Amino acid sequence: MKRVYAREEICGGCKLCEVHCAVAHSQYPNDIIKAFLKQKTKPIARILVEEGRPISFALQCRHCEDAPCTKACITGAMQKDPVTGIVANDETRCVGCWTCILVCPFGAIKRDESGHKVASKCDLCATVGGTPVCVQNCPNDALVFTDELWRR
Amino acid sequence: MHYVIVGNSAAAIGAVEGIRSVDPNGRITLFSDEPYHTYSRPLISYYLFGKVTEDKMYYRPLDFYERQGVEARLGTKVSSLMLGEKMVVLESGESVSYDRLILATGGKPILPPMPGRELEGVSSFLKWEDVRGLEKTLFPGARTVVIGAGLIGLKAAEALVKRGAQVTVVELANRVLSAILDESAAAMVQESLEEHGVRFFLENTVSEILGTEGKVSGVRLQDGTVRECDRVVIAIGVSPNADLARNTELTLNRGVLVDEFMQTSVAGIYAAGDVAEGYDILYRQKRVLPILPNAYKQGFTAGVNVAGGSQSYRGGFAMNSIGFFDLPMITAGIVKPEGDEFTVMLAADKARRLYKKIVLREGKIVGFIALNQIDRAGILTGLMDKEVDVTPFQDDLLREDFGYVYFPKEYRQQQLLKGVLEGERS
Ligand SMILES: Cc1cc2nc3c(=O)[nH]c(=O)nc-3n(C[C@H](O)[C@H](O)[C@H](O)COP(=O)(O)OP(=O)(O)OC[C@H]3O[C@@H](n4cnc5c(N)ncnc54)[C@H](O)[C@@H]3O)c2cc1C
Ligand code: SF4
Ligand code: SF4
């Protein structure tokens, strides 16, 4: 399946991907100003830029083949789509027990406590379709959406 | 091929999904002595205080059995096994034959032989039925004694407080959550629960439940104290529900012993979940690991193998994510090490109730406690599971921003670029 890969040699650590991810998953997905000013709680990015001199890179759910989060989920809310491979959380059933955080080896799940507690994670912008917004908006092309082999 | 599964919870559902990943057509019959569609056991405390409604209790969608081609015989108890004849015998006397059998009968409450257990108002806290009874009769201000300050006891206590009950917890150990926390972390959790009105009696236990006219009226503690109460919840612990395996050829220790394929000592018979005793990679011995992730994974593994696939589950370890009111915690593995082969790293902030402890052995993480600071804790769990030597970045482990950036480049890229690096396609 296509996943988002970060090129740590190129990432400048500007965190625009975080901003665009937060907006795309907010109540105002098309309006960056409203998303940050109008929504009662600060929109949460489902991608995280890790920084450490001299490198930085963005990290989000890897949509693992064996997806430990889906096996550990106590309610059955976290599931991997057998066709697309996308791991997504049914937020109506999630109870915010954070068992998925306990087992996610990438630390890719965030706690969203703005409403009823839910586990918040990358959905590859499945609802938008096409290329995820983090990839679209990276000014340095440090994020690649692909399922092809790389030559280093 | 006819597969028979006894059980209808995480391990059994894992088994169904495991079988179907290999064999889309084989006949599956599943038995459960509970009458319900598969539900999430951990949600019973959420149900009790109304956070989760009936329609959200289910572990899989309501068309699950139909879609998976499972004949689910709910409310049907299996009363014995006839391994020689390859048959299970139902309570009604009917017998059903199988080609392959999976035991996923879970756990049962440990009920100490204390007088008064049969009184009205005494319950355990394991099944949906247990809270359905409680939920109907609970009134605001009900004085409730919870016996046991383990995970289940404290989850019960929290739910009862949220329902307006006055809750007292009695525990034999010197601290709450003794299986997953050390003294310092336990003290912080206890303090937080006390602020929400829970009273604790530690290093004490209930020696007798008192009653009048068949109903609970109080408890007498070991030290002689008598406390009046209207309800008692027994949550001392869970033991493997291995009744069916007793007096058969199946080898039992605490649970039904299984190998890395989840096969029991008898070929063609598998066991998984709270009833099974598989390998613990940290304690390096067979242990019952009564947690949901382990039940599902063991069940799935059993399912794959029973259907002719080959998957080994080399073992698991204890791990929990749990929270009370607004205090979350994640713990795993060996949290109170004894012996000089262990190294302990510690960071604590009592005022903010932050506590992080990491236990190392031979350069590898074998346990941790993360209290009120749980974000990205799974990275540690992953390092434990993969038995990664953390020596190169050991000093960074306690940092608040600990992440992949602190890993050696090669290991980081191996993990993050899995699938696209040449020769590493997954
Ligand atoms: C209140 C509570 C909170 C919990 N919270 C957590 C948590 O947060 N995280 C976590 O990891 N774990 C938690 N657990 C533990 C978790 O629920 C168990 O580890 C898990 O349910 C084990 O699954 P299982 O399939 O092995 O067995 P069980 O869930 O015990 O199910 C056993 C099944 O077998 C059936 N059965 C048994 N005997 C027979 C028979 N003779 N005939 C027919 N059917 C039979 C039962 O009806 C049932 O369907 C919690 C448990 C409780 C009680
Ligand atoms: S949330 Fe974590 S465990 Fe689950 S698929 Fe994504 S990276 Fe894997
Ligand atoms: S937080 Fe939600 S998605 Fe994660 S394990 Fe709990 S119920 Fe499942």
XYZ file of C-alpha atoms and ligand atoms in Angstrom:
647
model
C 0.000 0.000 0.000
C 1.002 3.613 -0.404
C 2.378 5.171 2.745
C 3.884 8.538 3.647
C 7.671 8.453 4.030
C 9.839 11.241 5.400
C 13.231 12.191 4.026
C 15.072 13.301 7.135
C 17.999 14.734 5.145
C 15.647 17.250 3.515
C 13.078 18.072 6.224
C 13.624 21.606 7.499
C 11.503 21.146 10.613
C 9.055 23.904 9.690
C 6.054 21.866 10.911
C 3.763 23.034 8.144
C 2.647 19.421 7.802
C 1.410 19.533 11.392
C -0.523 22.707 10.698
C -2.174 21.400 7.547
C -2.979 18.058 9.149
C -4.616 19.783 12.109
C -6.698 21.971 9.821
C -7.744 19.104 7.545
C -9.024 17.198 10.575
C -10.690 20.183 12.244
C -14.265 21.395 12.036
C -13.178 23.819 9.295
C -11.072 21.661 6.983
C -10.888 24.300 4.258
C -10.196 27.341 6.386
C -6.938 27.591 8.242
C -7.892 30.808 10.041
C -11.243 29.559 11.286
C -9.799 26.189 12.268
C -7.440 27.855 14.698
C -9.600 30.766 15.826
C -13.186 29.523 15.783
C -12.918 25.950 16.992
C -13.321 25.831 20.773
C -10.346 23.543 21.276
C -7.076 23.727 19.425
C -7.144 21.360 16.427
C -4.863 18.369 16.842
C -2.334 17.274 14.238
C -2.074 13.564 13.598
C 1.479 13.917 12.409
C 4.415 14.804 14.626
C 7.693 16.405 13.676
C 10.549 14.955 15.677
C 13.517 17.248 16.026
C 17.064 16.747 17.118
C 20.147 18.362 15.777
C 20.970 18.032 12.952
C 17.918 16.251 11.634
C 14.165 16.396 11.804
C 11.414 14.362 10.238
C 7.680 13.954 10.340
C 6.186 10.767 11.703
C 2.663 9.446 11.532
C 0.864 6.094 11.648
C 2.714 3.543 9.534
C -0.495 1.593 8.811
C 1.418 -1.490 9.940
C 0.862 -4.831 8.268
C 0.292 -6.533 11.636
C -1.221 -3.353 13.204
C -0.721 -4.045 16.930
C -3.202 -1.288 17.805
C -6.065 -3.177 16.153
C -5.250 -6.358 18.041
C -4.995 -4.593 21.369
C -8.008 -2.302 21.036
C -10.376 -3.209 23.843
C -13.546 -2.085 22.087
C -12.924 -3.136 18.495
C -12.948 0.520 17.391
C -9.495 0.394 15.802
C -9.587 -1.650 12.612
C -7.484 -2.183 9.515
C -9.443 -1.998 6.282
C -8.794 -5.301 4.521
C -9.000 -3.661 1.098
C -7.192 -0.326 1.458
C -4.916 -1.310 4.341
C -5.744 1.936 6.129
C -5.875 1.632 9.910
C -8.653 3.837 11.234
C -10.421 4.455 14.507
C -14.197 4.466 14.776
C -14.355 7.435 17.119
C -17.964 6.740 18.053
C -16.906 3.485 19.707
C -13.503 4.487 21.078
C -13.515 5.138 24.838
C -10.064 6.695 25.179
C -8.560 3.862 27.223
C -5.204 4.393 25.435
C -4.444 0.696 25.089
C -3.535 1.467 21.492
C -0.976 4.008 22.744
C 0.448 1.259 24.956
C 1.198 -0.919 21.926
C 1.881 1.449 19.034
C 5.636 1.028 18.482
C 5.846 4.312 16.582
C 4.159 6.508 19.152
C 1.841 7.586 16.357
C -1.410 7.915 18.297
C -2.432 11.089 20.080
C -4.944 11.648 22.835
C -7.796 13.872 21.759
C -9.581 15.043 24.887
C -11.456 17.925 23.318
C -14.757 16.073 23.354
C -15.293 12.565 24.622
C -11.802 11.068 24.797
C -10.730 9.465 21.545
C -7.546 8.125 20.049
C -6.520 10.354 17.169
C -4.300 9.146 14.361
C -3.412 9.510 10.709
C -6.100 8.212 8.352
C -4.062 8.988 5.220
C -6.694 11.651 4.554
C -8.996 8.842 3.432
C -11.980 11.162 3.568
C -10.230 13.677 1.305
C -8.951 11.047 -1.107
C -5.825 11.371 -3.190
C -2.564 12.585 -1.709
C -2.531 13.304 2.044
C -2.447 17.027 2.877
C 0.888 16.777 4.728
C 2.544 15.576 1.534
C 0.757 18.163 -0.596
C 1.874 21.034 1.586
C 5.468 20.206 2.442
C 7.489 23.087 0.950
C 10.657 20.992 0.778
C 9.194 17.815 -0.723
C 10.454 15.998 2.334
C 7.353 13.823 2.425
C 6.710 11.206 -0.220
C 3.498 9.241 -0.719
C 4.504 6.029 -2.432
C 4.608 2.266 -2.536
C 7.688 2.101 -4.715
C 11.232 1.174 -3.801
C 13.781 3.891 -3.100
C 17.346 3.987 -4.209
C 19.592 5.655 -1.704
C -13.350 -29.379 8.585
C -15.438 -28.534 11.632
C -13.938 -26.125 14.147
C -15.530 -25.807 17.558
C -14.699 -22.790 19.690
C -15.724 -22.606 23.327
C -15.886 -18.925 24.284
C -17.101 -15.701 22.721
C -14.757 -12.977 23.865
C -11.404 -11.550 22.709
C -9.625 -14.902 22.359
C -12.553 -16.591 20.608
C -13.061 -13.691 18.193
C -9.321 -13.687 17.496
C -9.621 -17.397 16.737
C -12.489 -16.842 14.290
C -10.526 -14.126 12.493
C -7.402 -16.290 12.507
C -9.233 -19.277 11.024
C -10.845 -17.133 8.346
C -7.488 -15.658 7.332
C -6.514 -19.177 6.243
C -9.724 -21.102 5.641
C -12.662 -19.093 4.297
C -15.047 -22.039 4.117
C -14.561 -24.446 7.025
C -17.492 -24.868 9.363
C -17.169 -22.952 12.653
C -19.414 -23.479 15.666
C -18.943 -21.234 18.669
C -20.410 -21.731 22.131
C -20.872 -19.193 24.874
C -22.596 -19.628 28.176
C -23.353 -15.912 28.154
C -26.413 -14.971 26.077
C -24.899 -11.881 24.434
C -23.384 -11.049 21.085
C -19.612 -10.748 21.607
C -18.994 -7.774 23.877
C -15.968 -6.008 25.300
C -15.407 -7.178 28.853
C -13.375 -4.108 29.912
C -16.368 -1.945 29.014
C -18.542 -3.253 31.834
C -17.300 -0.535 34.176
C -18.045 2.115 31.531
C -21.512 0.608 31.132
C -22.110 0.808 34.873
C -21.657 4.560 34.992
C -23.421 5.167 31.718
C -20.516 6.257 29.544
C -21.086 3.360 27.182
C -24.611 2.401 26.214
C -25.809 -1.081 25.343
C -25.376 -0.633 21.570
C -21.711 0.358 22.019
C -20.772 -2.627 24.177
C -20.193 -4.972 21.278
C -16.667 -6.021 20.345
C -17.626 -6.653 16.721
C -20.539 -5.466 14.535
C -23.864 -7.248 14.958
C -23.538 -9.055 11.615
C -20.134 -10.488 12.604
C -21.123 -14.159 12.919
C -23.109 -14.058 9.719
C -20.319 -12.390 7.752
C -17.716 -14.793 9.108
C -19.916 -17.826 8.585
C -20.017 -18.765 12.251
C -22.814 -20.684 13.880
C -22.964 -18.933 17.238
C -24.764 -20.874 19.917
C -25.125 -18.217 22.562
C -26.437 -18.960 26.017
C -25.241 -22.530 25.572
C -22.827 -23.910 28.111
C -20.380 -26.671 27.302
C -20.363 -28.913 30.351
C -17.639 -31.416 29.478
C -15.225 -32.656 26.844
C -14.930 -36.169 25.468
C -11.524 -35.978 23.845
C -11.447 -39.642 22.818
C -14.668 -39.268 20.866
C -13.786 -35.722 19.713
C -16.992 -34.359 21.138
C -18.117 -31.570 23.404
C -21.081 -32.238 25.654
C -23.552 -29.449 26.277
C -25.448 -28.779 29.461
C -28.610 -30.020 27.759
C -26.957 -33.402 27.264
C -26.555 -32.905 23.511
C -23.114 -33.734 22.185
C -21.439 -32.040 19.245
C -18.490 -33.519 17.406
C -15.504 -31.548 16.159
C -12.419 -32.008 14.053
C -10.508 -29.254 15.839
C -11.229 -27.630 19.189
C -10.259 -24.235 20.584
C -10.742 -23.500 24.266
C -11.210 -19.778 24.895
C -13.138 -19.981 28.139
C -11.380 -17.044 29.785
C -11.194 -16.426 33.480
C -13.417 -16.768 36.480
C -13.486 -14.680 39.625
C -11.490 -15.848 42.607
C -14.047 -16.116 45.380
C -12.489 -16.562 48.793
C -14.369 -18.797 51.193
C -15.679 -15.935 53.321
C -18.990 -16.233 55.127
C -21.788 -14.109 53.699
C -20.847 -14.400 50.028
C -24.327 -15.613 49.127
C -26.084 -12.550 50.558
C -28.138 -10.307 48.296
C -26.065 -7.264 47.350
C -22.804 -9.180 46.904
C -21.474 -9.436 43.366
C -18.339 -10.019 41.394
C -17.221 -7.743 38.573
C -16.412 -9.801 35.560
C -19.436 -10.239 33.384
C -21.936 -7.922 31.804
C -24.529 -9.704 33.933
C -22.709 -8.622 37.107
C -23.077 -4.920 36.341
C -26.559 -5.294 34.900
C -27.631 -6.456 38.339
C -25.723 -3.686 40.111
C -26.810 -0.980 37.726
C -30.504 -1.540 38.385
C -30.345 -1.577 42.141
C -27.670 1.014 42.807
C -28.997 4.141 44.500
C -27.200 7.435 45.123
C -25.195 7.295 48.295
C -25.144 3.478 48.380
C -22.344 2.464 50.719
C -20.231 0.027 48.755
C -17.251 -2.033 49.811
C -14.941 -3.224 47.049
C -12.691 -6.118 48.028
C -9.451 -5.870 46.084
C -7.505 -2.848 44.803
C -6.305 -4.431 41.582
C -7.217 -3.288 38.092
C -10.749 -4.643 38.212
C -11.437 -3.523 41.784
C -10.335 0.042 41.113
C -12.195 0.202 37.793
C -15.271 -0.901 39.734
C -14.576 1.706 42.436
C -14.252 4.496 39.884
C -17.503 3.546 38.148
C -19.321 3.291 41.472
C -18.133 6.754 42.530
C -19.321 8.127 39.193
C -22.690 6.556 39.939
C -22.832 8.408 43.225
C -21.934 5.557 45.560
C -19.760 5.945 48.669
C -16.885 3.615 48.069
C -14.485 1.860 50.422
C -11.739 -0.381 49.051
C -10.133 -3.106 51.147
C -6.837 -4.598 49.975
C -4.504 -7.193 51.418
C -1.327 -5.795 49.852
C 0.472 -2.698 51.122
C -0.533 -0.653 48.080
C -3.055 -0.306 45.279
C -2.436 -1.972 41.893
C 0.385 -4.021 43.376
C 0.763 -6.089 40.194
C 1.551 -3.121 37.976
C 2.891 -0.317 40.206
C 5.649 0.146 42.745
C 5.086 1.873 46.102
C 5.791 5.442 44.914
C 3.498 5.328 41.899
C 0.812 3.483 43.861
C 0.827 6.193 46.530
C 0.168 8.863 43.890
C -2.714 6.881 42.398
C -4.201 6.197 45.814
C -4.020 9.863 46.742
C -5.803 10.823 43.544
C -8.578 8.305 44.153
C -8.915 9.543 47.739
C -9.458 13.043 46.406
C -12.425 11.617 44.523
C -13.860 10.226 47.726
C -12.623 6.633 47.751
C -11.548 5.313 51.181
C -8.844 2.713 51.468
C -8.043 0.015 54.003
C -4.715 -1.511 53.006
C -3.001 -4.558 54.503
C -6.414 -5.645 55.589
C -9.178 -7.793 54.233
C -12.793 -8.699 54.724
C -13.112 -11.722 56.965
C -16.891 -11.837 56.908
C -19.753 -10.234 55.031
C -22.549 -9.417 57.474
C -26.222 -9.499 56.614
C -29.725 -9.077 57.876
C -32.698 -10.847 56.329
C -30.565 -12.217 53.548
C -29.210 -8.815 52.531
C -25.783 -7.285 53.002
C -25.581 -4.974 55.990
C -21.836 -4.630 56.498
C -18.425 -6.216 56.525
C -16.094 -7.276 59.294
C -12.450 -6.674 58.484
C -9.557 -8.858 59.514
C -8.503 -6.336 62.154
C -11.964 -6.474 63.710
C -13.306 -3.187 62.284
C -16.945 -3.379 61.286
C -18.245 -1.151 58.509
C -21.861 -0.880 57.539
C -22.612 -1.104 53.852
C -25.311 -1.823 51.292
C -23.253 -3.487 48.569
C -20.114 -5.595 48.326
C -18.130 -6.101 45.132
C -15.627 -8.958 45.196
C -12.710 -8.218 42.881
C -9.844 -10.196 44.327
C -8.663 -11.495 41.025
C -9.286 -13.802 38.131
C -8.084 -17.345 37.659
C -8.102 -19.407 34.471
C -11.491 -20.957 33.822
C -10.016 -24.354 33.052
C -12.838 -26.485 34.453
C -13.434 -28.214 31.125
C -9.804 -29.307 30.913
C -9.733 -30.841 34.381
C -9.710 -34.629 34.459
C -8.804 -34.842 30.780
C -5.464 -35.532 29.105
C -4.860 -31.797 28.702
C -1.871 -30.673 30.736
C -2.719 -28.003 33.261
C -0.660 -25.771 35.445
C -2.558 -22.659 36.561
C -3.996 -22.506 33.072
C -4.074 -24.882 30.139
C -0.479 -25.156 28.960
C 0.126 -24.202 25.337
C 3.145 -24.090 23.048
C 4.116 -21.209 20.764
C 1.453 -22.298 18.273
C -1.178 -22.255 21.040
C -1.553 -25.995 20.810
C -2.229 -27.834 24.065
C -0.636 -31.126 25.031
C -3.221 -32.877 22.845
C -2.822 -32.543 19.073
C -5.672 -30.682 17.384
C -6.769 -28.952 20.576
C -5.774 -25.332 21.099
C -6.252 -22.864 23.939
C -5.975 -19.077 24.052
C -6.616 -16.090 26.289
C -7.164 -15.947 30.033
C -7.605 -19.738 30.217
C -4.239 -20.462 28.616
C -0.744 -20.421 29.985
C 1.748 -19.440 27.305
C 5.289 -18.144 27.379
C 6.242 -14.849 29.050
C 9.345 -13.538 27.276
C 10.381 -11.366 30.242
C 9.913 -13.807 33.103
C 11.206 -16.511 30.758
C 8.649 -19.021 31.870
C 5.052 -19.951 31.173
C 2.587 -17.564 32.787
C -1.066 -16.672 32.533
C -1.330 -13.154 31.066
C -4.933 -12.126 31.652
C -5.083 -9.072 29.400
C -7.079 -8.425 26.297
C -4.277 -7.823 23.751
C -2.738 -11.152 24.714
C -6.101 -12.931 24.469
C -6.734 -11.622 20.969
C -3.217 -12.387 19.718
C -3.190 -15.878 21.181
C -6.651 -16.485 19.757
C -5.626 -15.301 16.304
C -2.503 -17.473 16.409
C -4.543 -20.497 17.488
C -6.974 -19.817 14.645
C -4.287 -19.626 11.985
C -2.619 -22.836 13.148
C -5.787 -24.821 13.715
C -6.746 -24.079 10.122
C -3.481 -25.411 8.757
C -1.471 -22.194 8.580
C 1.726 -21.711 10.506
C 2.204 -18.800 12.839
C 4.116 -18.788 16.064
C 3.563 -16.355 18.905
C 6.822 -16.514 20.701
C 5.325 -15.002 23.810
C 3.983 -11.915 25.438
C 4.347 -9.980 28.647
C 2.107 -8.110 31.041
C 1.058 -4.672 29.812
C -1.722 -2.344 30.800
C -3.137 1.020 29.959
C -5.542 2.157 32.585
C -6.803 5.374 34.104
C -8.936 6.573 36.970
C -10.753 9.870 36.658
C -8.149 12.043 34.954
C -5.042 10.098 35.879
C -3.832 7.805 33.080
C -1.036 5.264 33.359
C 0.709 2.763 31.141
C 2.842 -0.003 32.570
C 4.522 -3.091 31.203
C 6.706 -5.988 32.219
C 8.798 -6.153 35.371
C 8.121 -2.992 37.383
C 9.541 -3.971 40.772
C 12.732 -5.835 39.951
C 14.579 -7.834 42.556
C 18.172 -8.801 41.933
C 21.337 -7.080 40.774
C 20.937 -7.938 37.102
C 18.507 -5.024 36.814
C 19.164 -1.291 36.329
C 16.456 1.196 37.213
C 16.022 4.692 35.755
C 13.645 7.043 37.490
C 12.048 10.461 37.054
C 9.379 11.675 39.456
C 7.479 14.854 40.163
C 5.228 14.293 43.111
C 3.393 17.602 42.895
C 2.322 16.997 39.295
C 1.855 13.261 39.914
C 4.303 12.431 37.163
C 6.295 9.266 37.481
C 8.414 7.405 35.007
C 10.431 4.322 35.751
C 12.313 2.192 33.282
C 13.798 -1.180 34.187
C 16.691 -2.591 32.163
C 18.321 -6.014 32.059
C 21.260 -6.923 29.868
C 20.912 -3.625 27.998
C 17.264 -4.199 27.158
C 14.108 -2.692 28.569
C 12.171 -5.272 30.574
C 9.642 -3.037 32.279
C 8.346 0.478 32.748
C 5.818 2.605 34.571
C 4.548 5.793 32.939
C 2.141 7.619 35.230
C 0.346 10.695 33.962
C 2.851 10.931 31.149
C 1.816 8.255 28.729
C 2.228 9.810 25.310
C 4.230 7.632 22.935
C 4.784 5.006 25.644
C 4.286 2.342 22.979
C 7.768 3.102 21.690
C 9.085 1.559 24.917
C 6.711 -1.402 24.599
C 7.978 -1.905 21.052
C 11.603 -1.886 22.172
C 10.734 -4.507 24.798
C 8.861 -6.655 22.337
C 11.663 -6.576 19.782
C 14.276 -6.991 22.539
C 16.306 -4.075 21.198
C 19.603 -3.276 22.912
C 19.017 0.303 24.084
C 22.523 0.942 25.398
C 23.391 3.469 22.622
C 20.530 5.783 23.626
C 19.854 4.686 27.188
C 20.435 8.171 28.611
C 17.697 9.605 26.400
C 14.984 7.164 27.439
C 13.560 9.372 30.194
C 13.420 12.549 28.108
C 9.942 13.968 27.691
C 10.445 14.201 23.935
C 11.954 10.723 23.622
C 11.318 9.397 20.152
C 12.804 7.953 17.001
C 15.142 10.899 16.619
C 17.247 9.444 19.447
C 17.592 6.046 17.788
C 20.731 5.187 15.843
C 20.126 6.230 12.238
C 20.283 2.753 10.824
C 17.684 1.327 13.181
C 15.443 4.354 12.740
C 15.462 4.115 8.976
C 14.968 0.382 9.055
C 11.761 0.989 10.989
C 10.486 4.147 9.319
C 11.364 3.299 5.740
C 10.189 -0.290 5.952
C 8.752 -1.205 2.589
C 10.547 1.340 0.425
C 14.208 0.732 1.165
C 15.740 -1.525 -1.412
C 15.639 -5.148 -0.431
C 13.395 -4.414 2.508
C 10.033 -4.538 0.858
C 7.343 -5.742 3.236
C -13.782 -4.928 34.561
C -12.662 -5.433 33.707
C -11.815 -4.527 33.091
C -10.772 -4.984 32.280
N -9.994 -4.044 31.693
C -8.994 -4.449 30.886
C -8.179 -3.485 30.206
O -8.372 -2.274 30.324
N -7.183 -3.938 29.413
C -6.942 -5.267 29.247
O -6.021 -5.627 28.529
N -7.693 -6.199 29.865
C -8.712 -5.828 30.690
N -9.479 -6.775 31.311
C -9.161 -8.193 31.077
C -9.781 -8.698 29.784
O -11.153 -8.447 29.813
C -9.518 -10.172 29.587
O -8.138 -10.405 29.544
C -10.138 -10.707 28.292
O -11.513 -10.508 28.282
C -9.823 -12.188 28.126
O -10.478 -12.672 26.998
P -10.813 -14.208 26.835
O -11.450 -14.332 25.502
O -9.626 -15.017 27.121
O -11.857 -14.598 27.986
P -13.152 -13.940 28.594
O -13.293 -12.532 28.207
O -13.130 -14.262 30.046
O -14.338 -14.757 27.906
C -14.565 -16.119 28.122
C -15.701 -16.584 27.251
O -15.904 -17.976 27.406
C -17.269 -18.270 27.599
N -17.315 -19.529 28.387
C -16.605 -19.846 29.502
N -16.873 -21.109 29.896
C -17.756 -21.615 29.003
C -18.416 -22.877 28.877
N -18.187 -23.889 29.740
N -19.276 -23.051 27.849
C -19.497 -22.038 26.969
N -18.902 -20.833 27.052
C -18.043 -20.620 28.054
C -17.811 -17.040 28.280
O -19.185 -16.907 28.071
C -17.033 -15.943 27.560
O -17.643 -15.627 26.337
C -10.549 -6.371 32.118
C -11.382 -7.278 32.734
C -12.451 -6.837 33.512
C -13.361 -7.830 34.155
S -1.324 3.358 15.034
Fe 0.731 2.574 15.418
S 0.428 0.343 15.662
Fe -1.411 1.141 14.682
S -1.033 0.845 12.478
Fe -0.400 2.961 13.016
S 1.797 2.803 13.472
Fe 0.968 0.695 13.498
S -8.262 4.380 22.984
Fe -9.937 3.869 21.582
S -8.944 2.989 19.766
Fe -7.420 3.020 21.426
S -7.589 0.954 22.348
Fe -8.939 2.309 23.549
S -10.944 2.083 22.568
Fe -9.433 1.263 21.105
